[in-house]
PDB file of C-alpha atoms and ligand atoms in Angstrom:
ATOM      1  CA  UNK O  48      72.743  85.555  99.918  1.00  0.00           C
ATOM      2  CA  UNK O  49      75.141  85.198 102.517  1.00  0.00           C
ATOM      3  CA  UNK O  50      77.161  88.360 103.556  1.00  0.00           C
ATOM      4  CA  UNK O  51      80.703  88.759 101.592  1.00  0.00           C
ATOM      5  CA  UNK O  52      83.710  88.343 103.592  1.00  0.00           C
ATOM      6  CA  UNK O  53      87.384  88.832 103.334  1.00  0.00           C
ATOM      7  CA  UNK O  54      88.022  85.399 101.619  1.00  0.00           C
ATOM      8  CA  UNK O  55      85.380  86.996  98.758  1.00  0.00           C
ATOM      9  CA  UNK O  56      88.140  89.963  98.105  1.00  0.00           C
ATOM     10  CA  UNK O  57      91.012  87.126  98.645  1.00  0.00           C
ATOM     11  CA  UNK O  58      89.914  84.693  95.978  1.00  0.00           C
ATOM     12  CA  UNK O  59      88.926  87.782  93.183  1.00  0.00           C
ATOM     13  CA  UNK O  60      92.388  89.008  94.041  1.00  0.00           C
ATOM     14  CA  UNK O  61      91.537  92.310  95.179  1.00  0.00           C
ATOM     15  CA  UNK O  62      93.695  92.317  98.355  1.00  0.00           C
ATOM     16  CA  UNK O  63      97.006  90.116  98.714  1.00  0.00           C
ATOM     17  CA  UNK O  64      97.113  86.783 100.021  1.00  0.00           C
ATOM     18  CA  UNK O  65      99.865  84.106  99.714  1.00  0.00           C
ATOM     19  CA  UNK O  66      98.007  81.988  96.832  1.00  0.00           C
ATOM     20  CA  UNK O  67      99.415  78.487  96.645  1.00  0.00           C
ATOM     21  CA  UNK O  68      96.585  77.345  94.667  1.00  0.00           C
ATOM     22  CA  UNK O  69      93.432  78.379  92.917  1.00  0.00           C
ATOM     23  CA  UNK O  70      91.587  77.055  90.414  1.00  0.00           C
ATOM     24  CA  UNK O  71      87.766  77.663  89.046  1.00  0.00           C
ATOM     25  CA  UNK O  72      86.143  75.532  92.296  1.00  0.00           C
ATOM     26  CA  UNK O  73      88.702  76.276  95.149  1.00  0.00           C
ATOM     27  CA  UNK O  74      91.614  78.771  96.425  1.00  0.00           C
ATOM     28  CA  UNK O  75      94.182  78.020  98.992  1.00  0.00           C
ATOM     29  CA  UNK O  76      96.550  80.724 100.765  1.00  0.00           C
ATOM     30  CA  UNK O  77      98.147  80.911 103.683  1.00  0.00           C
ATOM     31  CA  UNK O  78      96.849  81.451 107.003  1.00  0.00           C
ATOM     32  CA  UNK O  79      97.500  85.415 108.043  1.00  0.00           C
ATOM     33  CA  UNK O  80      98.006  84.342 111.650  1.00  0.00           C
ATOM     34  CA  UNK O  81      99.716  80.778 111.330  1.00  0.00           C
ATOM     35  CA  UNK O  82      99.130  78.179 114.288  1.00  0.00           C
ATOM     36  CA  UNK O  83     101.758  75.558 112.744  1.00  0.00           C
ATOM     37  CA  UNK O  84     104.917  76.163 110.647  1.00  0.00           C
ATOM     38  CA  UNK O  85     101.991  75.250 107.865  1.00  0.00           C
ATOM     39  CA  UNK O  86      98.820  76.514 107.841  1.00  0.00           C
ATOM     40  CA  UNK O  87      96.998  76.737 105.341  1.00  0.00           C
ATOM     41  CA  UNK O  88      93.198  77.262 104.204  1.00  0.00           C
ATOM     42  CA  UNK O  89      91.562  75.913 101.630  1.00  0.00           C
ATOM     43  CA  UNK O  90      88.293  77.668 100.358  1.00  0.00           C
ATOM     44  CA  UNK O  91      85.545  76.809  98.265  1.00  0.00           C
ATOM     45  CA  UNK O  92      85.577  79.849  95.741  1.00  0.00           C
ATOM     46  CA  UNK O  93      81.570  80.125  96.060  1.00  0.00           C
ATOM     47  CA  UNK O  94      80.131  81.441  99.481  1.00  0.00           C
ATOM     48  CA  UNK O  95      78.928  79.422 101.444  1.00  0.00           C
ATOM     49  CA  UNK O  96      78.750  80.592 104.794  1.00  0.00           C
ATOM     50  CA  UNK O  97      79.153  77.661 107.275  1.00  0.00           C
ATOM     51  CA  UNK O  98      79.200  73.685 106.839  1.00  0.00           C
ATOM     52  CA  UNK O  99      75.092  73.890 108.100  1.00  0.00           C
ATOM     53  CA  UNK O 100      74.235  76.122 104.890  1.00  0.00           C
ATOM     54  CA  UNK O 101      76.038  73.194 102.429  1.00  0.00           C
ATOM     55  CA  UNK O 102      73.727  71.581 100.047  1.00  0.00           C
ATOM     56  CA  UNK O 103      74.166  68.719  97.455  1.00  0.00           C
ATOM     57  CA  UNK O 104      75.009  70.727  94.509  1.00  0.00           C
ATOM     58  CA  UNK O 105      78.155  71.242  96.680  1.00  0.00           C
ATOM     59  CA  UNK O 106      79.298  68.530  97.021  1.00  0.00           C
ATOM     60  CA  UNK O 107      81.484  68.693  93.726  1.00  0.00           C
ATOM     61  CA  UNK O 108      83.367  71.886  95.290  1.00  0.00           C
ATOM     62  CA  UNK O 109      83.708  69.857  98.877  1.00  0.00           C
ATOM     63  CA  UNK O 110      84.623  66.888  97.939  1.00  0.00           C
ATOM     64  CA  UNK O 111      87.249  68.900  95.857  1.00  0.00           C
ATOM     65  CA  UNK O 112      88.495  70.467  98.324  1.00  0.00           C
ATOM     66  CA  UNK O 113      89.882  67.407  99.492  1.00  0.00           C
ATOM     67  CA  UNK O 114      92.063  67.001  96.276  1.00  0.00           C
ATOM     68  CA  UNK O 115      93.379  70.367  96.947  1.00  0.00           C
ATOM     69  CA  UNK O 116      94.709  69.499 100.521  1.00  0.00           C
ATOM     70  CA  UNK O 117      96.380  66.744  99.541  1.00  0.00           C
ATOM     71  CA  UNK O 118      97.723  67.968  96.980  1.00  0.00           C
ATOM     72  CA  UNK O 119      98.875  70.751  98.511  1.00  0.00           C
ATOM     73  CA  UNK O 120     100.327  69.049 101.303  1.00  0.00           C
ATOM     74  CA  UNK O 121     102.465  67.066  99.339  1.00  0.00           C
ATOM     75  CA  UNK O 122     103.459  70.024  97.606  1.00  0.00           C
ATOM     76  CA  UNK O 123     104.727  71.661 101.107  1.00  0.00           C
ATOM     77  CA  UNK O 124     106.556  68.854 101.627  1.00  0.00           C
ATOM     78  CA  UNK O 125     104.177  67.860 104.396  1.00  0.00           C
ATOM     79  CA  UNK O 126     101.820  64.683 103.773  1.00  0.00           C
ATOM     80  CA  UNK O 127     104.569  61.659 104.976  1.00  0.00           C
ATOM     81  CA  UNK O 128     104.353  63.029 108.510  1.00  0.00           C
ATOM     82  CA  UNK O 129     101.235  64.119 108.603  1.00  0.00           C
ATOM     83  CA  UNK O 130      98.348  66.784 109.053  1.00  0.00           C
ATOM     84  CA  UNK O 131      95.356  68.169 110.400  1.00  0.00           C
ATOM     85  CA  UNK O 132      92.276  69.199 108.246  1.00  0.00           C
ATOM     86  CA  UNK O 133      90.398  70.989 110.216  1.00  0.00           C
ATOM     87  CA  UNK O 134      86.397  72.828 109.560  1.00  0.00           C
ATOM     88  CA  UNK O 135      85.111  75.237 112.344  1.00  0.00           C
ATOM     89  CA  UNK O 136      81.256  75.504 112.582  1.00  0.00           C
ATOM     90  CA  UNK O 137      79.294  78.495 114.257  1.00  0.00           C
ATOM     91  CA  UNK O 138      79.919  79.994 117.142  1.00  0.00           C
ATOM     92  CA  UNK O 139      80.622  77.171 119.454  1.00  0.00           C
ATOM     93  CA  UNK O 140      83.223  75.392 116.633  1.00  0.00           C
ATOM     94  CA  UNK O 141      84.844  78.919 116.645  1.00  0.00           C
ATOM     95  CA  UNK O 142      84.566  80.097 113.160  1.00  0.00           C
ATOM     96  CA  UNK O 143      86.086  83.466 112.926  1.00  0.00           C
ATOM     97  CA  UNK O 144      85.427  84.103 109.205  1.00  0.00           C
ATOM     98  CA  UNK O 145      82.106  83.630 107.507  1.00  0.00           C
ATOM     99  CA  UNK O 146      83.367  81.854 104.092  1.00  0.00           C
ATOM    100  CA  UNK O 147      83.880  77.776 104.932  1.00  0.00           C
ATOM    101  CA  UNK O 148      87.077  77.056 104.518  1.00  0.00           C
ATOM    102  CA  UNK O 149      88.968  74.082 105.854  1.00  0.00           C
ATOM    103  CA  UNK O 150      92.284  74.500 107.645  1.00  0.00           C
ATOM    104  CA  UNK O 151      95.689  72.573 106.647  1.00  0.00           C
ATOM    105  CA  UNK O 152      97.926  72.601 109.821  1.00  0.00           C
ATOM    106  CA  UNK O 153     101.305  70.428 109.695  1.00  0.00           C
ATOM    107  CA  UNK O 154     104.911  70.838 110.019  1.00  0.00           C
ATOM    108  CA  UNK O 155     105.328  69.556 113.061  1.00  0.00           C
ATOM    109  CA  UNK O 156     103.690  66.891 115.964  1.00  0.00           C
ATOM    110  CA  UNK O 157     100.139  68.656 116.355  1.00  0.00           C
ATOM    111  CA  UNK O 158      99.145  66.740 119.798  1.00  0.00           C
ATOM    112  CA  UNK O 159      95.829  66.194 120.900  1.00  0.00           C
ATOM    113  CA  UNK O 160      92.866  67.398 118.898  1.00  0.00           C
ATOM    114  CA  UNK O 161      91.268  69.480 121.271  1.00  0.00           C
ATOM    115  CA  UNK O 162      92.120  70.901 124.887  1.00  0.00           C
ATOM    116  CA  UNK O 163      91.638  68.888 127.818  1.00  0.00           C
ATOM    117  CA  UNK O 164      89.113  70.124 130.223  1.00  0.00           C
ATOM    118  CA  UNK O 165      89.539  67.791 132.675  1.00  0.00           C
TER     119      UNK O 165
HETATM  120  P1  AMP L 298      88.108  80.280 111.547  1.00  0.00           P
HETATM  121  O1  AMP L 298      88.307  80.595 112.997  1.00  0.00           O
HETATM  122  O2  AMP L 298      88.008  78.803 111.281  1.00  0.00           O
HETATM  123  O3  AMP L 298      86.974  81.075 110.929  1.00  0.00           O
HETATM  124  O4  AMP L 298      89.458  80.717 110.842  1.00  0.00           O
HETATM  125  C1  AMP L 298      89.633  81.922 110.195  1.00  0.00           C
HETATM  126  C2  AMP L 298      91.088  82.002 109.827  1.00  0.00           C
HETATM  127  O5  AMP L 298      91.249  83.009 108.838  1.00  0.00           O
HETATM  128  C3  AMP L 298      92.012  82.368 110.983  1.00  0.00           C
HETATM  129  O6  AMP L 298      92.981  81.336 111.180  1.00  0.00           O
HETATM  130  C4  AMP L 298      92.659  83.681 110.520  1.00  0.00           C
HETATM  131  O7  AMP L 298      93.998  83.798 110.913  1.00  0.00           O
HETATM  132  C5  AMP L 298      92.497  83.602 109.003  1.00  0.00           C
HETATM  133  N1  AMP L 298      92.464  84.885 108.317  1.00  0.00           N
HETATM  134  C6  AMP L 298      91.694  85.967 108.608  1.00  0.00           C
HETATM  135  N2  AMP L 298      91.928  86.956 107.728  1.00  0.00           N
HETATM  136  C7  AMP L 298      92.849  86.484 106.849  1.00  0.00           C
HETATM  137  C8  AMP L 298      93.509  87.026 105.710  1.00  0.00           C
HETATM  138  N3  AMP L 298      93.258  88.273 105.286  1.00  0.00           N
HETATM  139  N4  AMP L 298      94.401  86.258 105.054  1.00  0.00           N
HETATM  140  C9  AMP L 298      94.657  85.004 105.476  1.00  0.00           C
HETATM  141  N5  AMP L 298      94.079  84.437 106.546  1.00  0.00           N
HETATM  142  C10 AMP L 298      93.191  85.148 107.224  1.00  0.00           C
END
């Protein structure tokens, strides 16, 4: 078993979050530190560490978490303009917190997907 993180305590409501949605597959709160006017994450309630330990009995809770986004977007008033899902893998994608979860950024022009190096 993969090592408990924050998210764990988040979606048994044992510390506060900003819960927008939650339901017996998925929770979504808002981002502690945002990085757009919405940010969002959207978390599959079992742990599953990164997107390389996901196998096909997931897929139900994945593929839900898709349904969630949108529906959550459209909820903050967001999906007409637009939005980013984003999924960090690993140390290189830059995941920060050990729970997959799939960020909802929007509320304004996000600009190009990733830094220019060049
Ligand atoms: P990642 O870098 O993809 O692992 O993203 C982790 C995200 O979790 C970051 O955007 C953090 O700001 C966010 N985060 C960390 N702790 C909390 C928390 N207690 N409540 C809400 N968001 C959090």
């Amino acid at each position: 078993m993969p090592e408990e993180t924050i998210f764990s305590k988040i979606i048994r409501r044992e510390i506060p979050a900003s819960i927008l949605f939650q339901d017996d597959r998925v929770t979504a709160f808002e981002d502690i530190r945002p990085q757009a006017p919405t940010h969002i994450l959207i978390v599959p309630n079992k742990l599953i560490a990164t997107v390389n330990d996901v196998t096909p009995e997931d897929e139900a809770a994945l593929g839900h978490m898709f349904v969630v986004a949108a529906q959550v977007a459209r909820a903050q008033g967001i999906a007409e303009d637009g939005y980013r899902l984003i999924i960090n893998c690993g140390d290189h994608g830059g995941q920060e917190v050990y729970h997959l979860h799939m960020h909802l950024l929007g509320g304004r022009r996000l600009g190009p997907m990733l830094m220019r190096r060049d």
